[in-house]
Short mmCIF file of C-alpha atoms and ligand atoms in Angstrom, two decimals:
data_model
loop_
_atom_site.label_atom_id
_atom_site.label_comp_id
_atom_site.label_asym_id
_atom_site.label_seq_id
_atom_site.Cartn_x
_atom_site.Cartn_y
_atom_site.Cartn_z
CA MET A 25 -0.01 0.00 -0.05
CA GLY A 26 1.44 3.40 -0.83
CA ALA A 27 1.46 6.50 1.46
CA ALA A 28 -1.78 7.98 0.08
CA ASP A 29 -3.57 4.50 0.50
CA THR A 30 -2.32 4.08 4.00
CA SER A 31 -3.51 7.58 4.94
CA ARG A 32 -6.90 7.19 3.29
CA ALA A 33 -7.47 3.74 4.82
CA ALA A 34 -6.69 5.24 8.26
CA GLU A 35 -8.84 8.21 7.56
CA ALA A 36 -11.69 6.14 6.49
CA ARG A 37 -11.60 4.11 9.63
CA ALA A 38 -11.17 7.21 11.74
CA ALA A 39 -14.32 8.61 10.13
CA GLU A 40 -16.34 5.55 11.18
CA PRO A 41 -18.41 6.22 14.38
CA SER A 42 -15.76 5.70 16.86
CA ALA A 43 -16.27 3.93 20.38
CA SER A 44 -16.30 6.54 23.12
CA LEU A 45 -15.31 6.56 26.77
CA ASN A 46 -17.93 8.00 29.16
CA GLY A 47 -19.58 9.69 26.13
CA HIS A 48 -16.27 11.31 24.95
CA ALA A 49 -14.99 10.35 21.63
CA PRO A 50 -11.33 11.20 20.77
CA SER A 51 -10.71 13.53 17.89
CA ALA A 52 -10.65 11.99 14.33
CA ALA A 53 -7.09 13.14 14.14
CA ALA A 54 -5.93 10.98 17.17
CA ILE A 55 -7.83 7.99 15.91
CA LYS A 56 -6.22 8.45 12.44
CA VAL A 57 -2.62 8.45 14.12
CA LEU A 58 -3.48 5.51 16.19
CA ARG A 59 -4.83 3.55 13.20
CA ILE A 60 -1.60 4.31 11.12
CA LEU A 61 0.60 2.95 13.81
CA GLU A 62 -1.66 -0.08 14.28
CA ASP A 63 -1.84 -0.74 10.58
CA ALA A 64 1.91 -0.78 10.50
CA GLY A 65 1.82 -3.67 12.98
CA TYR A 66 2.39 -1.67 16.32
CA GLU A 67 0.07 -1.48 19.28
CA ALA A 68 -1.05 2.11 20.37
CA TRP A 69 -3.20 3.34 23.28
CA ILE A 70 -4.51 6.71 24.31
CA VAL A 71 -3.10 7.47 27.82
CA GLY A 72 -2.92 9.92 30.64
CA GLY A 73 -4.79 13.21 30.87
CA TRP A 74 -7.48 12.54 28.10
CA VAL A 75 -8.54 9.23 29.70
CA ARG A 76 -8.75 10.77 33.08
CA ASP A 77 -10.67 13.79 31.90
CA ALA A 78 -13.04 11.77 29.80
CA LEU A 79 -13.87 9.62 32.85
CA MET A 80 -14.39 12.71 34.94
CA ASP A 81 -16.68 14.15 32.14
CA LEU A 82 -14.42 17.25 31.87
CA PRO A 83 -13.93 19.19 28.59
CA ASP A 84 -11.70 17.29 26.06
CA HIS A 85 -8.05 17.17 27.01
CA ASP A 86 -5.32 17.12 24.41
CA ILE A 87 -4.43 13.59 23.40
CA ASP A 88 -1.27 11.63 24.24
CA LEU A 89 -0.67 8.23 22.59
CA THR A 90 1.66 5.52 23.93
CA CYS A 91 2.97 2.82 21.43
CA SER A 92 5.15 -0.16 21.00
CA ALA A 93 6.82 1.47 18.08
CA PRO A 94 10.38 2.97 18.71
CA TRP A 95 10.12 6.67 18.05
CA GLN A 96 12.16 6.37 14.83
CA GLU A 97 9.63 3.82 13.47
CA ALA A 98 6.70 5.89 14.65
CA GLU A 99 8.13 8.84 12.78
CA ARG A 100 8.77 6.68 9.69
CA VAL A 101 5.29 5.23 9.41
CA LEU A 102 3.47 8.40 10.19
CA GLY A 103 5.71 10.34 7.80
CA ALA A 104 5.02 7.65 5.06
CA ALA A 105 1.17 8.09 5.61
CA GLY A 106 1.65 11.91 5.08
CA VAL A 107 1.42 13.01 8.83
CA LYS A 108 3.79 15.73 9.77
CA VAL A 109 6.09 14.82 12.71
CA VAL A 110 8.18 16.93 15.07
CA GLU A 111 10.92 15.41 17.10
CA SER A 112 9.74 16.94 20.31
CA GLY A 113 11.18 14.60 23.06
CA THR A 114 13.10 11.98 21.42
CA ARG A 115 15.46 11.66 24.36
CA PHE A 116 12.53 10.19 26.24
CA GLY A 117 11.09 8.44 23.21
CA GLY A 118 8.58 11.12 22.27
CA ILE A 119 7.49 12.77 19.01
CA THR A 120 4.56 15.11 18.10
CA ALA A 121 2.40 14.14 15.24
CA ILE A 122 0.51 16.84 13.65
CA ALA A 123 -2.61 15.66 12.05
CA ASP A 124 -5.46 17.85 10.66
CA GLY A 125 -3.75 20.76 12.52
CA GLU A 126 -3.97 18.89 15.83
CA GLN A 127 -0.86 18.05 17.87
CA ILE A 128 -0.76 14.51 19.29
CA GLU A 129 2.07 13.30 21.55
CA VAL A 130 3.27 9.91 20.63
CA THR A 131 5.59 8.21 23.12
CA THR A 132 7.14 4.78 22.97
CA TYR A 133 6.36 2.37 25.81
CA ARG A 134 9.09 2.90 28.41
CA VAL A 135 10.17 2.13 31.93
CA ASP A 136 12.16 5.07 33.40
CA GLY A 137 15.57 4.33 34.58
CA PHE A 138 17.13 5.34 37.97
CA TYR A 139 16.97 9.18 38.79
CA SER A 140 20.23 9.93 40.57
CA ASP A 141 19.51 13.64 40.66
CA GLY A 142 15.76 13.17 41.59
CA ARG A 143 14.75 14.88 38.48
CA HIS A 144 15.77 13.26 35.18
CA PRO A 145 16.07 9.54 34.48
CA ASP A 146 19.72 8.79 33.90
CA GLU A 147 18.64 6.52 31.00
CA VAL A 148 15.44 5.64 29.37
CA ARG A 149 14.69 2.11 29.05
CA PHE A 150 12.04 1.23 26.58
CA ALA A 151 9.41 -1.31 27.56
CA SER A 152 7.71 -4.11 25.59
CA SER A 153 4.22 -3.74 27.01
CA VAL A 154 1.79 -1.03 27.81
CA GLU A 155 1.39 -2.59 31.24
CA GLU A 156 5.02 -1.77 31.93
CA ASP A 157 4.52 1.67 30.61
CA LEU A 158 1.55 2.36 32.87
CA GLY A 159 3.55 1.23 35.99
CA ARG A 160 6.01 4.09 35.58
CA ARG A 161 3.33 6.78 35.49
CA ASP A 162 2.92 9.03 38.54
CA PHE A 163 -0.69 8.76 39.91
CA THR A 164 -3.36 6.11 39.32
CA VAL A 165 -5.62 8.52 37.74
CA ASN A 166 -2.98 9.35 35.25
CA ALA A 167 -1.98 5.58 34.65
CA MET A 168 -5.00 4.44 32.57
CA ALA A 169 -5.04 3.64 28.92
CA TRP A 170 -7.90 3.39 26.54
CA HIS A 171 -8.35 1.95 23.05
CA PRO A 172 -11.49 2.26 20.82
CA GLU A 173 -11.79 -1.49 20.54
CA ARG A 174 -9.81 -2.88 23.44
CA GLY A 175 -11.54 -0.44 25.89
CA LEU A 176 -10.11 0.76 29.27
CA LEU A 177 -6.87 -0.76 30.77
CA ASP A 178 -6.95 0.35 34.38
CA LEU A 179 -4.36 -1.80 36.31
CA TYR A 180 -4.03 0.62 39.20
CA HIS A 181 -7.75 1.26 39.86
CA GLY A 182 -7.63 4.87 38.66
CA ALA A 183 -11.27 4.94 37.84
CA ASP A 184 -12.07 3.88 41.55
CA ASP A 185 -9.75 6.76 42.64
CA ILE A 186 -11.60 9.21 40.43
CA ARG A 187 -14.79 8.14 42.01
CA ALA A 188 -13.22 8.50 45.56
CA ARG A 189 -11.70 11.75 44.32
CA LEU A 190 -8.17 10.67 45.45
CA ILE A 191 -4.66 11.38 44.11
CA ARG A 192 -2.74 8.20 44.93
CA ALA A 193 0.76 7.37 43.70
CA VAL A 194 1.37 4.23 41.53
CA GLY A 195 3.39 1.91 43.68
CA ASP A 196 5.36 2.94 46.72
CA PRO A 197 4.81 6.75 47.04
CA ARG A 198 8.15 7.44 48.85
CA ARG A 199 10.08 5.60 46.21
CA ARG A 200 8.18 7.40 43.47
CA PHE A 201 8.97 10.83 45.01
CA GLU A 202 12.53 9.83 45.60
CA GLU A 203 12.84 9.00 41.96
CA ASP A 204 11.42 12.25 40.80
CA ALA A 205 10.75 14.95 43.44
CA LEU A 206 8.76 17.00 41.00
CA ARG A 207 5.96 14.49 41.24
CA MET A 208 5.23 16.00 44.70
CA LEU A 209 4.13 19.30 43.19
CA ARG A 210 2.37 17.46 40.48
CA ALA A 211 0.40 15.51 43.18
CA VAL A 212 -0.53 18.92 44.77
CA ARG A 213 -1.51 20.43 41.35
CA PHE A 214 -3.77 17.63 40.41
CA ALA A 215 -5.38 17.65 43.80
CA CYS A 216 -6.05 21.45 43.49
CA ARG A 217 -7.06 21.18 39.85
CA LEU A 218 -9.38 18.30 40.22
CA ASP A 219 -10.56 19.20 43.79
CA PHE A 220 -9.34 15.80 45.08
CA LYS A 221 -7.86 14.72 48.34
CA ILE A 222 -4.43 13.21 48.56
CA GLU A 223 -4.60 9.57 49.62
CA LYS A 224 -3.14 8.95 53.11
CA ASP A 225 0.12 7.05 52.25
CA THR A 226 0.70 9.51 49.41
CA ALA A 227 0.13 12.51 51.68
CA GLY A 228 2.42 10.94 54.36
CA ALA A 229 5.18 10.44 51.76
CA LEU A 230 4.69 14.09 50.59
CA ALA A 231 5.37 15.37 54.07
CA ALA A 232 8.41 13.11 54.45
CA CYS A 233 9.92 13.69 51.04
CA ALA A 234 9.27 17.44 50.78
CA PRO A 235 12.89 18.41 51.42
CA LEU A 236 13.84 16.49 48.11
CA LEU A 237 12.39 19.38 46.22
CA SER A 238 15.77 21.15 46.83
CA ASN A 239 17.04 18.85 44.08
CA VAL A 240 14.64 20.22 41.60
CA ALA A 241 15.50 23.05 39.12
CA PHE A 242 13.88 26.36 40.23
CA GLU A 243 12.09 26.95 36.83
CA ARG A 244 10.29 23.77 37.17
CA ILE A 245 9.24 24.35 40.72
CA GLY A 246 7.99 27.82 39.50
CA HIS A 247 6.10 26.28 36.64
CA GLU A 248 4.26 23.85 38.85
CA LEU A 249 3.61 26.41 41.53
CA ASP A 250 2.21 28.85 39.00
CA ASP A 251 -0.09 26.15 37.74
CA ILE A 252 -1.18 25.27 41.36
CA LEU A 253 -2.00 28.95 42.08
CA ALA A 254 -3.83 29.30 38.70
CA THR A 255 -6.35 26.61 39.80
CA GLY A 256 -7.70 29.22 42.36
CA HIS A 257 -7.23 26.52 44.98
CA GLY A 258 -3.77 27.40 46.21
CA GLY A 259 -5.20 27.80 49.65
CA ASP A 260 -5.96 24.07 49.75
CA ALA A 261 -2.35 23.34 48.77
CA MET A 262 -1.14 25.46 51.72
CA ALA A 263 -3.65 23.87 54.08
CA HIS A 264 -2.97 20.19 53.26
CA CYS A 265 0.63 20.18 52.00
CA PRO A 266 2.47 22.89 54.09
CA GLU A 267 5.77 20.85 53.97
CA VAL A 268 5.70 20.74 50.06
CA ILE A 269 4.76 24.49 49.78
CA CYS A 270 7.42 25.47 52.22
CA ALA A 271 10.08 23.29 50.45
CA ALA A 272 9.16 24.96 47.15
CA VAL A 273 9.37 28.53 48.73
CA PRO A 274 11.52 28.22 52.03
CA GLU A 275 10.90 31.93 52.68
CA LEU A 276 7.37 30.97 53.82
CA GLU A 277 8.63 28.60 56.47
CA PRO A 278 9.12 31.25 59.11
CA CYS A 279 5.45 32.20 58.75
CA ARG A 280 4.26 28.74 59.91
CA GLY A 281 2.88 29.07 63.54
CA PHE A 282 4.13 32.64 63.72
CA ASP A 283 1.82 34.14 66.50
CA GLN A 284 0.95 37.72 65.41
CA ARG A 285 -0.10 38.92 68.89
CA THR A 286 -2.69 41.33 67.74
CA PRO A 287 -6.55 41.53 68.16
CA TYR A 288 -6.73 42.13 64.43
CA HIS A 289 -5.57 38.58 63.68
CA ALA A 290 -7.14 35.39 64.82
CA TYR A 291 -4.50 33.26 62.96
CA ASP A 292 -0.76 32.69 62.75
CA VAL A 293 0.86 34.31 59.66
CA TYR A 294 0.94 31.11 57.47
CA THR A 295 -2.79 30.21 58.36
CA HIS A 296 -3.79 33.82 57.52
CA VAL A 297 -1.95 33.68 54.19
CA MET A 298 -3.69 30.47 53.38
CA ARG A 299 -7.07 31.86 54.24
CA VAL A 300 -6.39 35.01 52.15
CA LEU A 301 -5.30 32.83 49.23
CA THR A 302 -8.49 30.85 49.51
CA VAL A 303 -10.79 33.77 49.60
CA ALA A 304 -8.82 35.51 46.74
CA GLY A 305 -9.21 32.29 44.64
CA GLU A 306 -12.94 32.04 45.35
CA LEU A 307 -13.43 35.70 44.39
CA ALA A 308 -11.46 35.37 41.26
CA LEU A 309 -13.22 32.06 40.32
CA ALA A 310 -16.64 33.58 41.03
CA ASP A 311 -15.73 36.57 38.63
CA ALA A 312 -14.21 34.29 35.97
CA CYS A 313 -16.09 33.39 32.76
CA PRO A 314 -16.33 29.59 32.27
CA GLY A 315 -12.97 28.14 31.50
CA GLU A 316 -11.19 31.24 32.61
CA ARG A 317 -8.43 30.97 35.09
CA PRO A 318 -8.00 33.37 38.01
CA SER A 319 -5.49 36.12 37.55
CA ARG A 320 -1.94 35.00 38.29
CA SER A 321 -0.82 38.33 39.58
CA LEU A 322 -3.66 38.34 42.15
CA MET A 323 -2.89 34.67 43.19
CA TRP A 324 0.80 35.30 43.46
CA ALA A 325 0.27 38.50 45.49
CA ALA A 326 -2.02 36.79 47.81
CA PHE A 327 0.46 33.93 48.21
CA LEU A 328 3.28 36.22 49.05
CA HIS A 329 1.71 39.44 50.53
CA ASP A 330 2.78 38.81 54.06
CA VAL A 331 5.94 36.82 53.58
CA GLY A 332 7.88 39.72 55.06
CA LYS A 333 5.97 39.80 58.40
CA PRO A 334 8.26 37.57 60.52
CA GLU A 335 11.40 39.85 59.82
CA THR A 336 9.51 43.05 60.52
CA PHE A 337 7.77 41.82 63.89
CA THR A 338 7.93 44.08 66.86
CA VAL A 339 6.10 43.96 70.14
CA ASP A 340 4.99 47.24 71.91
CA GLU A 341 4.97 48.03 75.65
CA ASN A 342 1.43 46.65 75.81
CA GLY A 343 2.59 43.30 74.45
CA ARG A 344 0.89 43.91 71.14
CA GLY A 345 2.61 42.72 67.97
CA HIS A 346 3.24 45.05 64.95
CA PHE A 347 4.67 44.48 61.47
CA TYR A 348 5.69 48.05 60.46
CA GLY A 349 6.97 48.12 56.88
CA HIS A 350 6.02 44.60 56.12
CA PRO A 351 4.53 45.45 52.62
CA ALA A 352 7.94 46.63 51.48
CA ALA A 353 9.69 43.62 52.95
CA SER A 354 7.16 41.27 51.44
CA GLU A 355 7.59 42.98 48.13
CA ARG A 356 11.45 42.63 48.33
CA ILE A 357 11.20 38.95 49.22
CA ALA A 358 8.39 38.16 46.70
CA ARG A 359 10.46 39.69 43.84
CA LYS A 360 13.46 37.61 44.80
CA VAL A 361 11.32 34.40 45.02
CA MET A 362 9.45 34.94 41.78
CA ARG A 363 12.67 35.83 39.82
CA ARG A 364 14.49 32.81 41.29
CA LEU A 365 11.50 30.67 40.03
CA GLY A 366 11.92 32.02 36.58
CA LEU A 367 8.39 33.67 36.46
CA PRO A 368 7.70 36.33 33.71
CA ALA A 369 8.92 39.76 34.45
CA ARG A 370 5.44 41.33 33.86
CA LEU A 371 3.89 38.94 36.33
CA VAL A 372 6.60 39.69 38.91
CA GLU A 373 6.07 43.46 38.62
CA GLU A 374 2.20 43.30 38.77
CA SER A 375 2.28 40.98 41.78
CA CYS A 376 4.79 43.09 43.59
CA LEU A 377 2.66 46.25 42.96
CA LEU A 378 -0.25 44.51 44.59
CA ILE A 379 1.90 43.42 47.44
CA ARG A 380 3.32 46.95 47.82
CA TYR A 381 -0.12 48.62 48.18
CA HIS A 382 -2.06 45.72 49.91
CA ASP A 383 -1.99 47.48 53.35
CA THR A 384 -2.02 51.04 52.16
CA PRO A 385 -5.30 52.61 53.54
CA VAL A 386 -7.72 53.91 50.89
CA LYS A 387 -11.00 55.63 51.64
CA PRO A 388 -14.10 55.67 49.52
CA ASP A 389 -13.39 59.27 48.35
CA ARG A 390 -12.64 60.54 44.89
CA THR A 391 -9.14 62.15 45.49
CA ALA A 392 -7.89 59.08 47.50
CA LEU A 393 -9.11 56.63 44.89
CA LEU A 394 -7.62 58.59 41.98
CA LYS A 395 -4.24 58.69 43.89
CA MET A 396 -4.50 54.92 44.33
CA LEU A 397 -5.13 54.57 40.65
CA ALA A 398 -2.05 56.67 39.95
CA ASN A 399 0.02 53.93 41.60
CA PHE A 400 -0.98 51.55 38.91
CA SER A 401 -0.51 53.85 35.91
CA ALA A 402 2.92 52.71 34.86
CA GLU A 403 3.63 51.83 31.22
CA GLY A 404 2.06 48.57 30.13
CA ILE A 405 -0.02 48.19 33.30
CA ASP A 406 -3.80 47.43 32.88
CA THR A 407 -4.82 49.99 35.47
CA ARG A 408 -8.57 48.81 35.73
CA ARG A 409 -7.68 45.13 36.20
CA LEU A 410 -4.89 45.82 38.73
CA ALA A 411 -7.11 48.19 40.78
CA ASP A 412 -9.85 45.46 40.70
CA GLU A 413 -7.29 42.95 41.90
CA LEU A 414 -6.02 45.19 44.68
CA MET A 415 -9.71 45.42 45.89
CA ASP A 416 -10.04 41.67 45.74
CA LEU A 417 -6.69 41.36 47.66
CA LYS A 418 -7.85 43.85 50.29
CA ARG A 419 -11.18 42.09 50.61
CA ALA A 420 -9.53 38.65 51.05
CA ASP A 421 -7.09 40.11 53.54
CA ALA A 422 -9.83 41.56 55.59
CA LEU A 423 -11.79 38.28 55.52
CA GLY A 424 -8.64 36.34 56.49
CA LYS A 425 -8.07 38.38 59.67
CA ALA A 426 -10.49 38.31 62.39
CA PRO A 427 -14.35 38.52 62.49
CA GLY A 428 -14.06 42.14 63.61
CA CYS A 429 -12.56 43.15 60.25
CA PHE A 430 -15.41 41.62 58.10
CA ASP A 431 -17.29 45.02 57.79
CA PHE A 432 -14.33 46.42 55.85
CA ALA A 433 -15.36 44.04 52.97
CA ASN A 434 -18.51 46.14 52.33
CA GLU A 435 -16.53 49.31 52.21
CA ILE A 436 -14.27 47.73 49.68
CA GLU A 437 -17.27 46.97 47.41
CA GLU A 438 -18.23 50.64 47.70
CA MET A 439 -14.79 51.78 46.65
CA ARG A 440 -14.63 49.27 43.78
CA ALA A 441 -17.95 50.74 42.47
CA GLN A 442 -16.56 54.24 42.81
CA ILE A 443 -13.37 53.26 40.96
CA HIS A 444 -15.24 51.81 38.10
CA ASP A 445 -17.36 55.12 38.01
CA LEU A 446 -14.20 57.22 37.89
CA LEU A 447 -12.60 55.06 35.09
CA ASP A 448 -16.05 55.11 33.12
CA GLU A 449 -16.24 58.86 33.29
CA GLY A 450 -12.67 59.16 32.18
CA ALA A 451 -11.28 60.86 35.30
CA ALA A 452 -7.55 61.52 35.11
CA TYR A 453 -5.32 59.89 37.58
CA SER A 454 -1.98 60.40 35.75
CA VAL A 455 -0.41 62.78 33.26
CA LYS A 456 -1.00 60.11 30.64
CA THR A 457 -4.76 60.03 31.32
CA LEU A 458 -5.22 63.77 31.11
CA ALA A 459 -7.58 65.04 28.32
CA ILE A 460 -4.60 67.17 27.07
CA GLY A 461 -1.18 66.25 26.19
CA GLY A 462 2.15 68.00 25.62
CA SER A 463 1.27 68.61 21.95
CA ASP A 464 -1.80 70.71 22.88
CA LEU A 465 0.42 73.07 24.89
CA ILE A 466 3.11 73.34 22.24
CA GLU A 467 0.40 74.10 19.73
CA ARG A 468 -0.63 77.00 21.89
CA GLY A 469 2.96 78.39 21.89
CA ILE A 470 4.58 76.71 24.86
CA LYS A 471 8.23 75.83 24.05
CA PRO A 472 8.98 72.20 24.20
CA GLY A 473 10.88 71.40 27.41
CA PRO A 474 10.46 71.16 31.17
CA HIS A 475 7.50 73.74 31.26
CA VAL A 476 5.31 71.52 29.35
CA GLY A 477 5.67 68.74 32.01
CA GLN A 478 5.14 71.38 34.77
CA LEU A 479 2.01 72.60 33.19
CA LEU A 480 0.65 69.07 32.65
CA LYS A 481 1.37 68.29 36.35
CA ARG A 482 -0.53 71.34 37.33
CA ALA A 483 -3.50 70.39 35.25
CA LEU A 484 -3.39 66.89 36.82
CA SER A 485 -3.23 68.24 40.46
CA ALA A 486 -6.27 70.52 39.66
CA THR A 487 -8.35 67.85 38.25
CA LEU A 488 -7.38 65.30 41.01
CA LYS A 489 -8.72 67.91 43.55
CA GLY A 490 -11.84 68.28 41.62
CA LYS A 491 -11.11 71.95 40.71
CA VAL A 492 -11.54 71.36 36.96
CA PRO A 493 -13.08 68.47 35.00
CA ASN A 494 -10.78 66.28 32.88
CA GLU A 495 -11.86 67.96 29.61
CA ARG A 496 -9.72 69.52 27.01
CA GLU A 497 -11.12 73.08 26.79
CA ALA A 498 -11.63 73.22 30.55
CA LEU A 499 -8.03 72.14 31.23
CA LEU A 500 -6.62 74.63 28.76
CA ALA A 501 -8.80 77.46 30.06
CA TYR A 502 -7.57 76.56 33.52
CA LEU A 503 -3.94 76.77 32.51
CA ARG A 504 -4.73 80.08 30.80
CA LEU A 505 -2.05 79.41 28.08
CA GLU A 506 -2.67 82.52 25.86
CA ALA A 507 -1.94 84.67 28.83
CA TRP A 508 1.21 82.90 29.69
CA ALA A 509 2.69 81.74 26.40
CA PRO A 510 4.05 85.15 25.28
CA SER A 511 6.35 85.42 28.31
CA GLU A 512 7.78 82.02 27.52
CA GLY A 513 10.51 80.88 29.90
CA ALA A 514 8.72 82.75 32.81
CA ASP A 515 7.27 80.54 35.67
CA ALA A 516 4.14 78.85 34.93
CA PRO A 517 0.94 80.59 36.19
CA SER A 518 0.19 79.91 39.82
CA GLU A 519 -2.89 77.94 40.64
CA SER A 520 -4.37 80.82 42.56
CA ALA A 521 -4.06 83.25 39.72
P1 ATP B 604 -2.14 18.03 32.12
O1 ATP B 604 -1.48 18.08 30.78
O2 ATP B 604 -3.65 18.36 31.95
O3 ATP B 604 -1.67 18.77 33.22
P2 ATP B 604 -1.45 15.28 31.98
O4 ATP B 604 -2.05 14.13 32.63
O5 ATP B 604 -1.69 15.32 30.41
O6 ATP B 604 -2.25 16.47 32.49
P3 ATP B 604 1.23 15.60 31.52
O7 ATP B 604 2.22 16.46 32.44
O8 ATP B 604 1.00 16.17 30.16
O9 ATP B 604 -0.02 15.39 32.41
O10 ATP B 604 1.84 14.22 31.43
C1 ATP B 604 1.19 13.20 30.58
C2 ATP B 604 1.26 11.90 31.32
O11 ATP B 604 2.54 11.46 31.51
C3 ATP B 604 0.65 12.03 32.85
O12 ATP B 604 -0.80 11.68 32.70
C4 ATP B 604 1.34 10.85 33.57
O13 ATP B 604 0.88 9.56 33.12
C5 ATP B 604 2.69 10.88 32.71
N1 ATP B 604 3.72 11.66 33.51
C6 ATP B 604 3.98 12.98 33.35
N2 ATP B 604 4.95 13.45 34.13
C7 ATP B 604 5.34 12.45 34.80
C8 ATP B 604 6.25 12.25 35.97
N3 ATP B 604 6.95 13.23 36.36
N4 ATP B 604 6.32 11.01 36.53
C9 ATP B 604 5.58 9.92 36.07
N5 ATP B 604 4.62 10.21 35.13
C10 ATP B 604 4.51 11.34 34.56
MG1 MG B 605 -0.63 16.80 29.10
#
């Protein structure tokens, strides 16, 4: 059979009504790739996330195939059938097939070798059966394979664990975490994402093996943590797996059990942060459209907003605790942590801005709110989103303190409504948001130079105070340019003039 025939045969069979798993049928492209491999005499299965998510009735997951063909052979037969192939992970026996524009990962059956660094297998040993391949996978819910004719292969009772909503390691959990410490953060991530509990022995191994995370590259830790926080359930991770979280971010360790000694706080610093992250996640998920993930800057800010508290702690003569300057200390530590973990510069800066202002008092009054908006007016910052996130963070912070602080949550909603009104009416909160710019002044005879900036600042100051609306003509009239322009070089007109 020629390439075109092979492809046509595989396509024709892919187009036949395919069996489905729990009502979910894999894409025609995935079935086509599977058929091409099997028509060439190999065995192939759909494996991992797609099987798990289909059984959970979640939206369709991208498709991973595992097969008996060595990757070079898989590449050859797929290429011969006209399917484009990218050598994406050949060191570990993986290629990516691109069929009908869809990317399908195809990996050769393998049993991982020994992980002397706790991260990467020293050598990859290929396996002869799908059973062996499933045995090297991390969790029972990820270790199931499915085939349109042969059905579900579930050697480790992953379907039972889905019903029981449990993350359970395949085999001896301690050994599995010792082999690859990153699996610990994967366990936490899947528990948060799927809203599952971690099975008792697996949870015990997580607590015991957490220090092994120090062997894992910072970027990989950052990537997993970011995914954990993006589920909106990072608070659960902090509550149930404190050892893992503190091994991932050792700067949080001093917060654990740290007594704040203040009537404003009913909880130690770590528990407070955990509660704030929980509430921030709930607020973000409540506001999100279906499928949308909570804002990462809000999640990271909530996660690290008080990390500087222990180092700024003082006790006054009445025995009451204070944390003067803790937002600045938290911001400094957060920036260090996030940069170390390789997070994107924009995310670091936005999270740090939220941390810097999380404890700055704001009142529901126009000038105070415009001043607050000015803090978020830097180049490239989405002021409206960040202002909203600051309100979310403040609200979560209040709700995570002590019941006496709960009223503040209502005031925050009042401020949020006012902020939206101010932004909708086009109020100025920075030189950039003024209804006039430097060119308006230059057109009216002002010489380019520092005076232009001075005049714009004067206009901003007047509109912030409510003396003049943020409208072009009103601002220009306020600055009385005609009167001033001829005596160029002189001082700008005074506000009282
Ligand atoms: P998602 O991509 O939605 O996060 P997934 O289940 O597809 O979930 P991947 O990280 O894409 O997860 O990995 C695919 C599969 O490979 C997993 O389902 C699991 O069977 C296996 N796997 C991935 N990483 C590991 C690991 N570190 N140790 C053991 N098995 C792993
Ligand atoms: Mg995947």
